């Protein structure tokens, strides 16, 4: 299968200021490639588990997102990257893991848009990036968060481990710093990696830690909503 020549740039989801590729081209190709990833991920989850929410609604939203970006790419004569995500994506074996994957994916998407917005110059591109980021923060992330919370609050999470309370609070504190960094734009790849590593722990530690982390997201989102550009 044909590959994107800028595959490493697309996978990094961050602007390379030293690249010979124009910044606006990088922005649009990175953004649409990430939206392709979300669309294909949620599509494969639906194929595996059926018409489960919020995947159905968010999949439709992702299609709208990449369509808007494609229109911008046509305007600025930027080549659309090859959508090769379907063959790359592996879906977990449980819905709770899929919902947690959704949380992680949307956090990463928000961080990506923060990076792209630091470099965007064209008003129409900035407007679209702001709106897509707002959709992830205000709609998609809360939807997945609610599903994870409901799972852990149901009492059916099967947790059998004793988690040290001090350890939980330490991790929650680290989460708060990371989330603040995301929203202030002070985020790097190491911070994003930390977010993923901690989110993956929810699959192993169950209700106590997993529920606490998603509860923190719930509280954080209730206090900080991204406002769409007027």
PDB file of C-alpha atoms in Angstrom:
ATOM      1  CA  UNK A   1       0.000   0.000   0.000  1.00  0.00           C
ATOM      2  CA  UNK A   2       1.215   3.475  -0.880  1.00  0.00           C
ATOM      3  CA  UNK A   3       2.499   5.496   2.079  1.00  0.00           C
ATOM      4  CA  UNK A   4       2.510   9.174   2.916  1.00  0.00           C
ATOM      5  CA  UNK A   5       5.949  10.655   2.288  1.00  0.00           C
ATOM      6  CA  UNK A   6       5.580  12.765   5.448  1.00  0.00           C
ATOM      7  CA  UNK A   7       4.368   9.844   7.559  1.00  0.00           C
ATOM      8  CA  UNK A   8       6.634  10.604  10.537  1.00  0.00           C
ATOM      9  CA  UNK A   9       5.409  14.189  10.645  1.00  0.00           C
ATOM     10  CA  UNK A  10       1.780  13.059  10.491  1.00  0.00           C
ATOM     11  CA  UNK A  11       2.288  10.478  13.229  1.00  0.00           C
ATOM     12  CA  UNK A  12       4.044  13.000  15.474  1.00  0.00           C
ATOM     13  CA  UNK A  13       0.970  15.272  15.228  1.00  0.00           C
ATOM     14  CA  UNK A  14       3.245  18.254  15.835  1.00  0.00           C
ATOM     15  CA  UNK A  15       4.633  21.004  13.635  1.00  0.00           C
ATOM     16  CA  UNK A  16       8.264  20.669  12.577  1.00  0.00           C
ATOM     17  CA  UNK A  17       9.524  24.229  12.217  1.00  0.00           C
ATOM     18  CA  UNK A  18      12.697  22.930  10.536  1.00  0.00           C
ATOM     19  CA  UNK A  19      10.841  21.066   7.820  1.00  0.00           C
ATOM     20  CA  UNK A  20      10.828  22.255   4.225  1.00  0.00           C
ATOM     21  CA  UNK A  21       7.077  21.594   4.129  1.00  0.00           C
ATOM     22  CA  UNK A  22       5.134  24.892   4.463  1.00  0.00           C
ATOM     23  CA  UNK A  23       3.618  25.387   7.901  1.00  0.00           C
ATOM     24  CA  UNK A  24       0.037  25.711   6.630  1.00  0.00           C
ATOM     25  CA  UNK A  25       0.471  22.448   4.714  1.00  0.00           C
ATOM     26  CA  UNK A  26       1.765  20.710   7.830  1.00  0.00           C
ATOM     27  CA  UNK A  27      -1.149  22.038   9.887  1.00  0.00           C
ATOM     28  CA  UNK A  28      -3.845  20.836   7.527  1.00  0.00           C
ATOM     29  CA  UNK A  29      -2.291  17.460   6.768  1.00  0.00           C
ATOM     30  CA  UNK A  30      -1.637  16.716  10.453  1.00  0.00           C
ATOM     31  CA  UNK A  31      -5.156  17.760  11.464  1.00  0.00           C
ATOM     32  CA  UNK A  32      -7.016  15.793   8.813  1.00  0.00           C
ATOM     33  CA  UNK A  33      -4.827  12.724   9.360  1.00  0.00           C
ATOM     34  CA  UNK A  34      -5.682  12.753  13.063  1.00  0.00           C
ATOM     35  CA  UNK A  35      -9.397  13.116  12.270  1.00  0.00           C
ATOM     36  CA  UNK A  36      -9.066  10.154   9.885  1.00  0.00           C
ATOM     37  CA  UNK A  37      -7.578   8.189  12.781  1.00  0.00           C
ATOM     38  CA  UNK A  38     -10.504   8.994  15.079  1.00  0.00           C
ATOM     39  CA  UNK A  39     -13.050   8.129  12.386  1.00  0.00           C
ATOM     40  CA  UNK A  40     -11.445   4.776  11.576  1.00  0.00           C
ATOM     41  CA  UNK A  41     -10.990   3.913  15.257  1.00  0.00           C
ATOM     42  CA  UNK A  42     -14.636   4.498  16.101  1.00  0.00           C
ATOM     43  CA  UNK A  43     -15.712   2.725  12.911  1.00  0.00           C
ATOM     44  CA  UNK A  44     -13.801  -0.412  13.869  1.00  0.00           C
ATOM     45  CA  UNK A  45     -15.200  -0.308  17.409  1.00  0.00           C
ATOM     46  CA  UNK A  46     -18.724  -0.196  15.946  1.00  0.00           C
ATOM     47  CA  UNK A  47     -17.884  -3.113  13.658  1.00  0.00           C
ATOM     48  CA  UNK A  48     -16.754  -5.130  16.673  1.00  0.00           C
ATOM     49  CA  UNK A  49     -19.364  -4.189  19.283  1.00  0.00           C
ATOM     50  CA  UNK A  50     -22.332  -2.944  17.250  1.00  0.00           C
ATOM     51  CA  UNK A  51     -24.084   0.436  17.297  1.00  0.00           C
ATOM     52  CA  UNK A  52     -22.777   1.462  20.715  1.00  0.00           C
ATOM     53  CA  UNK A  53     -22.883   5.064  21.911  1.00  0.00           C
ATOM     54  CA  UNK A  54     -21.211   7.446  21.984  1.00  0.00           C
ATOM     55  CA  UNK A  55     -19.157   5.908  19.177  1.00  0.00           C
ATOM     56  CA  UNK A  56     -21.958   6.162  16.616  1.00  0.00           C
ATOM     57  CA  UNK A  57     -22.560   9.877  17.130  1.00  0.00           C
ATOM     58  CA  UNK A  58     -18.901  10.772  17.485  1.00  0.00           C
ATOM     59  CA  UNK A  59     -17.982   8.802  14.361  1.00  0.00           C
ATOM     60  CA  UNK A  60     -20.477  10.942  12.414  1.00  0.00           C
ATOM     61  CA  UNK A  61     -18.980  14.079  13.959  1.00  0.00           C
ATOM     62  CA  UNK A  62     -15.474  13.011  12.936  1.00  0.00           C
ATOM     63  CA  UNK A  63     -16.663  12.648   9.343  1.00  0.00           C
ATOM     64  CA  UNK A  64     -17.883  16.248   9.450  1.00  0.00           C
ATOM     65  CA  UNK A  65     -14.576  17.348  10.972  1.00  0.00           C
ATOM     66  CA  UNK A  66     -12.370  15.861   8.284  1.00  0.00           C
ATOM     67  CA  UNK A  67     -14.745  17.102   5.567  1.00  0.00           C
ATOM     68  CA  UNK A  68     -14.316  20.673   6.797  1.00  0.00           C
ATOM     69  CA  UNK A  69     -10.554  20.237   6.775  1.00  0.00           C
ATOM     70  CA  UNK A  70     -10.631  18.729   3.289  1.00  0.00           C
ATOM     71  CA  UNK A  71     -12.435  21.842   2.016  1.00  0.00           C
ATOM     72  CA  UNK A  72      -9.679  24.015   3.471  1.00  0.00           C
ATOM     73  CA  UNK A  73      -7.068  21.784   1.845  1.00  0.00           C
ATOM     74  CA  UNK A  74      -8.774  22.204  -1.502  1.00  0.00           C
ATOM     75  CA  UNK A  75      -8.812  25.982  -1.018  1.00  0.00           C
ATOM     76  CA  UNK A  76      -5.104  26.115  -0.198  1.00  0.00           C
ATOM     77  CA  UNK A  77      -4.221  23.407  -2.724  1.00  0.00           C
ATOM     78  CA  UNK A  78      -2.825  21.044  -0.111  1.00  0.00           C
ATOM     79  CA  UNK A  79      -2.696  17.355  -0.978  1.00  0.00           C
ATOM     80  CA  UNK A  80      -4.916  15.177   1.210  1.00  0.00           C
ATOM     81  CA  UNK A  81      -2.896  12.483   3.015  1.00  0.00           C
ATOM     82  CA  UNK A  82      -3.574   8.811   2.402  1.00  0.00           C
ATOM     83  CA  UNK A  83      -5.951   7.449   5.028  1.00  0.00           C
ATOM     84  CA  UNK A  84      -4.162   4.246   6.031  1.00  0.00           C
ATOM     85  CA  UNK A  85      -5.459   4.046   9.611  1.00  0.00           C
ATOM     86  CA  UNK A  86      -7.848   1.143   9.089  1.00  0.00           C
ATOM     87  CA  UNK A  87      -4.960  -1.317   8.799  1.00  0.00           C
ATOM     88  CA  UNK A  88      -3.011   0.236  11.693  1.00  0.00           C
ATOM     89  CA  UNK A  89      -5.660   0.373  14.394  1.00  0.00           C
ATOM     90  CA  UNK A  90      -6.143  -2.439  16.913  1.00  0.00           C
ATOM     91  CA  UNK A  91      -9.348  -2.467  18.959  1.00  0.00           C
ATOM     92  CA  UNK A  92      -9.400  -3.668  22.607  1.00  0.00           C
ATOM     93  CA  UNK A  93     -11.522  -6.632  23.647  1.00  0.00           C
ATOM     94  CA  UNK A  94     -13.823  -4.787  26.061  1.00  0.00           C
ATOM     95  CA  UNK A  95     -16.015  -1.711  25.794  1.00  0.00           C
ATOM     96  CA  UNK A  96     -14.519  -0.132  28.903  1.00  0.00           C
ATOM     97  CA  UNK A  97     -11.110  -0.221  27.249  1.00  0.00           C
ATOM     98  CA  UNK A  98     -12.639   1.320  24.125  1.00  0.00           C
ATOM     99  CA  UNK A  99     -14.204   4.135  26.139  1.00  0.00           C
ATOM    100  CA  UNK A 100     -10.866   4.718  27.851  1.00  0.00           C
ATOM    101  CA  UNK A 101      -9.223   4.706  24.440  1.00  0.00           C
ATOM    102  CA  UNK A 102     -11.714   7.415  23.494  1.00  0.00           C
ATOM    103  CA  UNK A 103     -10.712   9.508  26.525  1.00  0.00           C
ATOM    104  CA  UNK A 104      -7.019   9.162  25.672  1.00  0.00           C
ATOM    105  CA  UNK A 105      -7.611   9.904  21.992  1.00  0.00           C
ATOM    106  CA  UNK A 106      -9.601  13.059  22.644  1.00  0.00           C
ATOM    107  CA  UNK A 107      -7.012  14.367  25.137  1.00  0.00           C
ATOM    108  CA  UNK A 108      -4.323  13.803  22.527  1.00  0.00           C
ATOM    109  CA  UNK A 109      -6.489  15.529  19.911  1.00  0.00           C
ATOM    110  CA  UNK A 110      -6.903  18.595  22.142  1.00  0.00           C
ATOM    111  CA  UNK A 111      -3.145  18.768  22.705  1.00  0.00           C
ATOM    112  CA  UNK A 112      -2.507  18.429  18.969  1.00  0.00           C
ATOM    113  CA  UNK A 113      -4.748  21.391  18.178  1.00  0.00           C
ATOM    114  CA  UNK A 114      -2.968  23.473  20.808  1.00  0.00           C
ATOM    115  CA  UNK A 115       0.291  22.831  18.982  1.00  0.00           C
ATOM    116  CA  UNK A 116      -1.178  23.580  15.542  1.00  0.00           C
ATOM    117  CA  UNK A 117      -2.805  26.804  16.744  1.00  0.00           C
ATOM    118  CA  UNK A 118       0.572  28.143  17.872  1.00  0.00           C
ATOM    119  CA  UNK A 119       1.647  28.192  14.215  1.00  0.00           C
ATOM    120  CA  UNK A 120      -1.581  28.967  12.330  1.00  0.00           C
ATOM    121  CA  UNK A 121      -1.678  32.353  10.604  1.00  0.00           C
ATOM    122  CA  UNK A 122      -4.689  32.238   8.281  1.00  0.00           C
ATOM    123  CA  UNK A 123      -7.936  33.290   9.991  1.00  0.00           C
ATOM    124  CA  UNK A 124     -10.097  30.608   8.392  1.00  0.00           C
ATOM    125  CA  UNK A 125      -7.640  27.881   9.376  1.00  0.00           C
ATOM    126  CA  UNK A 126      -7.455  29.184  12.956  1.00  0.00           C
ATOM    127  CA  UNK A 127     -11.244  29.342  13.150  1.00  0.00           C
ATOM    128  CA  UNK A 128     -11.634  25.717  12.045  1.00  0.00           C
ATOM    129  CA  UNK A 129      -8.925  24.500  14.424  1.00  0.00           C
ATOM    130  CA  UNK A 130     -10.559  26.291  17.353  1.00  0.00           C
ATOM    131  CA  UNK A 131     -13.961  24.810  16.536  1.00  0.00           C
ATOM    132  CA  UNK A 132     -12.661  21.265  16.147  1.00  0.00           C
ATOM    133  CA  UNK A 133     -10.728  21.509  19.400  1.00  0.00           C
ATOM    134  CA  UNK A 134     -13.830  22.843  21.155  1.00  0.00           C
ATOM    135  CA  UNK A 135     -15.864  19.898  19.871  1.00  0.00           C
ATOM    136  CA  UNK A 136     -13.342  17.445  21.309  1.00  0.00           C
ATOM    137  CA  UNK A 137     -13.137  19.204  24.676  1.00  0.00           C
ATOM    138  CA  UNK A 138     -16.790  20.147  25.175  1.00  0.00           C
ATOM    139  CA  UNK A 139     -18.514  17.163  23.517  1.00  0.00           C
ATOM    140  CA  UNK A 140     -16.395  14.111  22.741  1.00  0.00           C
ATOM    141  CA  UNK A 141     -14.217  13.970  25.847  1.00  0.00           C
ATOM    142  CA  UNK A 142     -17.177  14.414  28.266  1.00  0.00           C
ATOM    143  CA  UNK A 143     -19.137  11.704  26.414  1.00  0.00           C
ATOM    144  CA  UNK A 144     -16.372   9.132  26.813  1.00  0.00           C
ATOM    145  CA  UNK A 145     -15.681  10.292  30.358  1.00  0.00           C
ATOM    146  CA  UNK A 146     -19.332   9.712  31.281  1.00  0.00           C
ATOM    147  CA  UNK A 147     -19.236   6.158  29.921  1.00  0.00           C
ATOM    148  CA  UNK A 148     -16.134   5.314  31.948  1.00  0.00           C
ATOM    149  CA  UNK A 149     -17.644   6.857  35.083  1.00  0.00           C
ATOM    150  CA  UNK A 150     -20.851   4.893  34.601  1.00  0.00           C
ATOM    151  CA  UNK A 151     -18.881   1.670  34.246  1.00  0.00           C
ATOM    152  CA  UNK A 152     -16.880   2.182  37.425  1.00  0.00           C
ATOM    153  CA  UNK A 153     -19.903   3.409  39.381  1.00  0.00           C
ATOM    154  CA  UNK A 154     -21.920   0.356  38.367  1.00  0.00           C
ATOM    155  CA  UNK A 155     -19.958  -1.879  40.742  1.00  0.00           C
ATOM    156  CA  UNK A 156     -19.251  -4.335  37.918  1.00  0.00           C
ATOM    157  CA  UNK A 157     -15.709  -3.278  37.150  1.00  0.00           C
ATOM    158  CA  UNK A 158     -14.226  -6.362  38.735  1.00  0.00           C
ATOM    159  CA  UNK A 159     -11.564  -4.509  40.679  1.00  0.00           C
ATOM    160  CA  UNK A 160      -9.627  -6.845  42.974  1.00  0.00           C
ATOM    161  CA  UNK A 161      -6.570  -4.749  43.809  1.00  0.00           C
ATOM    162  CA  UNK A 162      -5.921  -2.510  46.789  1.00  0.00           C
ATOM    163  CA  UNK A 163      -4.591   0.837  45.617  1.00  0.00           C
ATOM    164  CA  UNK A 164      -2.601   2.927  48.073  1.00  0.00           C
ATOM    165  CA  UNK A 165      -4.504   6.154  48.782  1.00  0.00           C
ATOM    166  CA  UNK A 166      -1.367   8.302  48.754  1.00  0.00           C
ATOM    167  CA  UNK A 167      -0.431   6.829  45.396  1.00  0.00           C
ATOM    168  CA  UNK A 168      -3.855   7.701  43.984  1.00  0.00           C
ATOM    169  CA  UNK A 169      -3.644  11.303  45.177  1.00  0.00           C
ATOM    170  CA  UNK A 170      -0.139  11.650  43.786  1.00  0.00           C
ATOM    171  CA  UNK A 171      -1.292  10.473  40.383  1.00  0.00           C
ATOM    172  CA  UNK A 172      -4.328  12.764  40.480  1.00  0.00           C
ATOM    173  CA  UNK A 173      -2.035  15.680  41.209  1.00  0.00           C
ATOM    174  CA  UNK A 174       0.115  14.794  38.222  1.00  0.00           C
ATOM    175  CA  UNK A 175      -3.011  14.602  36.078  1.00  0.00           C
ATOM    176  CA  UNK A 176      -4.079  18.067  37.161  1.00  0.00           C
ATOM    177  CA  UNK A 177      -0.707  19.505  36.132  1.00  0.00           C
ATOM    178  CA  UNK A 178      -0.840  17.723  32.782  1.00  0.00           C
ATOM    179  CA  UNK A 179      -4.358  18.912  32.042  1.00  0.00           C
ATOM    180  CA  UNK A 180      -3.426  22.480  32.952  1.00  0.00           C
ATOM    181  CA  UNK A 181      -0.429  22.205  30.628  1.00  0.00           C
ATOM    182  CA  UNK A 182      -2.652  20.999  27.789  1.00  0.00           C
ATOM    183  CA  UNK A 183      -5.042  23.905  28.109  1.00  0.00           C
ATOM    184  CA  UNK A 184      -2.257  26.507  28.497  1.00  0.00           C
ATOM    185  CA  UNK A 185      -0.388  25.159  25.481  1.00  0.00           C
ATOM    186  CA  UNK A 186       2.654  24.142  27.562  1.00  0.00           C
ATOM    187  CA  UNK A 187       2.569  20.526  26.459  1.00  0.00           C
ATOM    188  CA  UNK A 188       5.234  18.310  24.949  1.00  0.00           C
ATOM    189  CA  UNK A 189       5.483  14.738  23.774  1.00  0.00           C
ATOM    190  CA  UNK A 190       6.734  13.505  27.158  1.00  0.00           C
ATOM    191  CA  UNK A 191       3.694  14.969  28.889  1.00  0.00           C
ATOM    192  CA  UNK A 192       1.356  13.350  26.392  1.00  0.00           C
ATOM    193  CA  UNK A 193       3.133  10.022  26.918  1.00  0.00           C
ATOM    194  CA  UNK A 194       2.586  10.378  30.655  1.00  0.00           C
ATOM    195  CA  UNK A 195      -1.117  10.942  30.067  1.00  0.00           C
ATOM    196  CA  UNK A 196      -1.381   7.762  28.020  1.00  0.00           C
ATOM    197  CA  UNK A 197       0.615   5.684  30.485  1.00  0.00           C
ATOM    198  CA  UNK A 198      -1.633   6.765  33.336  1.00  0.00           C
ATOM    199  CA  UNK A 199      -4.822   6.232  31.360  1.00  0.00           C
ATOM    200  CA  UNK A 200      -3.669   2.723  30.549  1.00  0.00           C
ATOM    201  CA  UNK A 201      -3.410   2.044  34.277  1.00  0.00           C
ATOM    202  CA  UNK A 202      -7.178   2.394  34.614  1.00  0.00           C
ATOM    203  CA  UNK A 203      -7.547  -0.882  32.762  1.00  0.00           C
ATOM    204  CA  UNK A 204      -5.414  -2.646  35.373  1.00  0.00           C
ATOM    205  CA  UNK A 205      -6.417  -0.941  38.614  1.00  0.00           C
ATOM    206  CA  UNK A 206     -10.159  -0.766  38.089  1.00  0.00           C
ATOM    207  CA  UNK A 207     -12.729   1.276  39.948  1.00  0.00           C
ATOM    208  CA  UNK A 208     -10.625   3.051  42.554  1.00  0.00           C
ATOM    209  CA  UNK A 209      -7.971   4.619  40.361  1.00  0.00           C
ATOM    210  CA  UNK A 210      -9.897   4.586  37.091  1.00  0.00           C
ATOM    211  CA  UNK A 211     -12.952   6.194  38.638  1.00  0.00           C
ATOM    212  CA  UNK A 212     -10.829   8.796  40.397  1.00  0.00           C
ATOM    213  CA  UNK A 213      -9.043   9.804  37.199  1.00  0.00           C
ATOM    214  CA  UNK A 214     -12.246  10.187  35.208  1.00  0.00           C
ATOM    215  CA  UNK A 215     -13.832  12.053  38.112  1.00  0.00           C
ATOM    216  CA  UNK A 216     -10.929  14.494  37.939  1.00  0.00           C
ATOM    217  CA  UNK A 217     -11.589  14.995  34.237  1.00  0.00           C
ATOM    218  CA  UNK A 218     -15.259  15.539  35.058  1.00  0.00           C
ATOM    219  CA  UNK A 219     -14.417  18.249  37.603  1.00  0.00           C
ATOM    220  CA  UNK A 220     -11.831  19.835  35.325  1.00  0.00           C
ATOM    221  CA  UNK A 221     -14.155  20.026  32.338  1.00  0.00           C
ATOM    222  CA  UNK A 222     -16.954  21.507  34.434  1.00  0.00           C
ATOM    223  CA  UNK A 223     -14.658  24.388  35.380  1.00  0.00           C
ATOM    224  CA  UNK A 224     -12.867  24.933  32.072  1.00  0.00           C
ATOM    225  CA  UNK A 225     -14.784  24.837  28.810  1.00  0.00           C
ATOM    226  CA  UNK A 226     -13.148  25.778  25.557  1.00  0.00           C
ATOM    227  CA  UNK A 227     -15.133  28.557  23.937  1.00  0.00           C
ATOM    228  CA  UNK A 228     -15.631  28.395  20.210  1.00  0.00           C
ATOM    229  CA  UNK A 229     -14.427  31.390  18.253  1.00  0.00           C
ATOM    230  CA  UNK A 230     -17.268  33.717  17.330  1.00  0.00           C
TER     231      UNK A 230
END
